[in-house]
CSV table of C-alpha atoms in Angstrom, one decimal:
chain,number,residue,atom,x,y,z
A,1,UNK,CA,81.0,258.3,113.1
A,2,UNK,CA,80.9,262.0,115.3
A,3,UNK,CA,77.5,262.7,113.2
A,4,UNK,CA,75.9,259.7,113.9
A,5,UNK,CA,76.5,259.3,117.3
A,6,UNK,CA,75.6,263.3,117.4
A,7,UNK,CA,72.2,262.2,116.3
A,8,UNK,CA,71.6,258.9,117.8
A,9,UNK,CA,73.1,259.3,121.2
A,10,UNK,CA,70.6,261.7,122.7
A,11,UNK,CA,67.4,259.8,121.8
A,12,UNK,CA,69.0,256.5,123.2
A,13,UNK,CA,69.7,258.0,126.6
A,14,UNK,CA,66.1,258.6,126.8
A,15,UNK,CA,65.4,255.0,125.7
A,16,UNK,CA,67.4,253.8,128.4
A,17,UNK,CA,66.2,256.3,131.0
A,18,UNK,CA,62.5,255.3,130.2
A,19,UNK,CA,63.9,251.5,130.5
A,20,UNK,CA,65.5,252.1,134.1
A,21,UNK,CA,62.9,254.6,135.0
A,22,UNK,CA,60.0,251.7,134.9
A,23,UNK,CA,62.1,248.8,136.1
A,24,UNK,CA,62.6,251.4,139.2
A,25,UNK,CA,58.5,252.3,139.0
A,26,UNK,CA,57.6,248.7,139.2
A,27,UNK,CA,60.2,247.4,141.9
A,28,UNK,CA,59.2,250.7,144.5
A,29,UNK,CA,55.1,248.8,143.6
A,30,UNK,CA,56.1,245.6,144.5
A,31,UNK,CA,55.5,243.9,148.0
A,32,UNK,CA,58.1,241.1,147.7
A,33,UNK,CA,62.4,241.7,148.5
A,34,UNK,CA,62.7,239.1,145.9
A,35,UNK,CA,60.4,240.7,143.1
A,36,UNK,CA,62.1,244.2,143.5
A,37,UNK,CA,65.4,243.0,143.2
A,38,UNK,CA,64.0,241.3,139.9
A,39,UNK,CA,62.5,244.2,138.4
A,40,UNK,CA,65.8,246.1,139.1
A,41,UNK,CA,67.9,244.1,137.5
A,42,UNK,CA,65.4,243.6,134.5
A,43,UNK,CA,65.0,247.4,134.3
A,44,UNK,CA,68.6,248.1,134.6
A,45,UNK,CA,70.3,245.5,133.0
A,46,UNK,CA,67.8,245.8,130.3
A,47,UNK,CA,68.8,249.4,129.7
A,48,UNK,CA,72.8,248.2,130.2
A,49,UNK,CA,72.2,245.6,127.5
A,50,UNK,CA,70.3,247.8,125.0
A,51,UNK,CA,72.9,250.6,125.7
A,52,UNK,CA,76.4,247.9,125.5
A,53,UNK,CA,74.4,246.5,121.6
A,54,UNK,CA,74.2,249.6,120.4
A,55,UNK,CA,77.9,250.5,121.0
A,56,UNK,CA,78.9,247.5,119.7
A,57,UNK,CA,77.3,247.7,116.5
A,58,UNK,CA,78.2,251.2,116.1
A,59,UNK,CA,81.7,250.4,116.3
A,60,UNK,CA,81.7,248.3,113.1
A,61,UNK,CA,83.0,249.7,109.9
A,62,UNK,CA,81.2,247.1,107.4
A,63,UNK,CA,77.4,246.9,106.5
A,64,UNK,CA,76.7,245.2,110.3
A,65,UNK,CA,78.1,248.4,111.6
A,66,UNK,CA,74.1,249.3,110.5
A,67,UNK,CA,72.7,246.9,113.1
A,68,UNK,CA,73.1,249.5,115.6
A,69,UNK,CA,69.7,250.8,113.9
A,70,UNK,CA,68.1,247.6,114.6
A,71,UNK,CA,69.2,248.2,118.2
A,72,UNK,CA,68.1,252.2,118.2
A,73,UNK,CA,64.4,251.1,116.7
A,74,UNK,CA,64.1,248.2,118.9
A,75,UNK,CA,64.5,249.9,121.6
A,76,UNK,CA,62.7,252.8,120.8
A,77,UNK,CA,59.6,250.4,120.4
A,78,UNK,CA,60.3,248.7,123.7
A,79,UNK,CA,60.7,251.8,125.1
A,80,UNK,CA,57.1,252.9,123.9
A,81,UNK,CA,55.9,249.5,125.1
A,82,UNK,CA,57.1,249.8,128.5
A,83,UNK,CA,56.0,253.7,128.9
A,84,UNK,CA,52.7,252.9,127.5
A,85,UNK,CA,52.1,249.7,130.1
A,86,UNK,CA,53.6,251.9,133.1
A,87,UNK,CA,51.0,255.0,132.1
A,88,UNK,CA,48.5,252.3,133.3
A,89,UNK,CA,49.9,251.7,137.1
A,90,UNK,CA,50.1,255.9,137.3
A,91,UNK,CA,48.0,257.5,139.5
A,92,UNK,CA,48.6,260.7,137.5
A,93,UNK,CA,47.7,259.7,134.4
A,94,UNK,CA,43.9,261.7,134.4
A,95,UNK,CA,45.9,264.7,134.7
């Protein structure tokens, strides 16, 4: 368990963080109280959830205890998703 959570737990930080960090992006762009309260609850609690299914499938000692790799990819390609669509709303992205 120490081993995998050694070389697991690092790269889903930065999952979440990238999660949070463009819920916060997009609700600072917004206009609307209602819309930024939306995108920080989507881009927190969307980094909460990821973060919460991925302990909970770790903690397993049968063959769903692997579903915390569905979790760790899925992320990881949400994660990529999300970066890749807030690149587009930078203003620093010619740099």
């Amino acid at each position: 368990m120490a081993l995998i959570r050694a070389l697991t737990a690092v790269p889903l930080h930065l999952m979440t963080g990238i999660l949070m960090g463009y819920g916060l992006g997009r609700a600072r762009a917004v206009q609307g109280k209602a819309e930024e309260a939306e995108w920080l609850v989507l881009g927190f609690g969307g980094a909460v959830a990821v973060h919460g299914a991925y302990d909970f499938f770790l903690t397993f000692d049968s063959i769903a205890g692997l579903l915390y790799l569905v979790v760790l990819f899925g992320g990881w390609w949400l994660a990529f998703k999300v970066l890749k669509k807030g690149m587009t709303y930078s203003p620093y992205t010619h740099c």
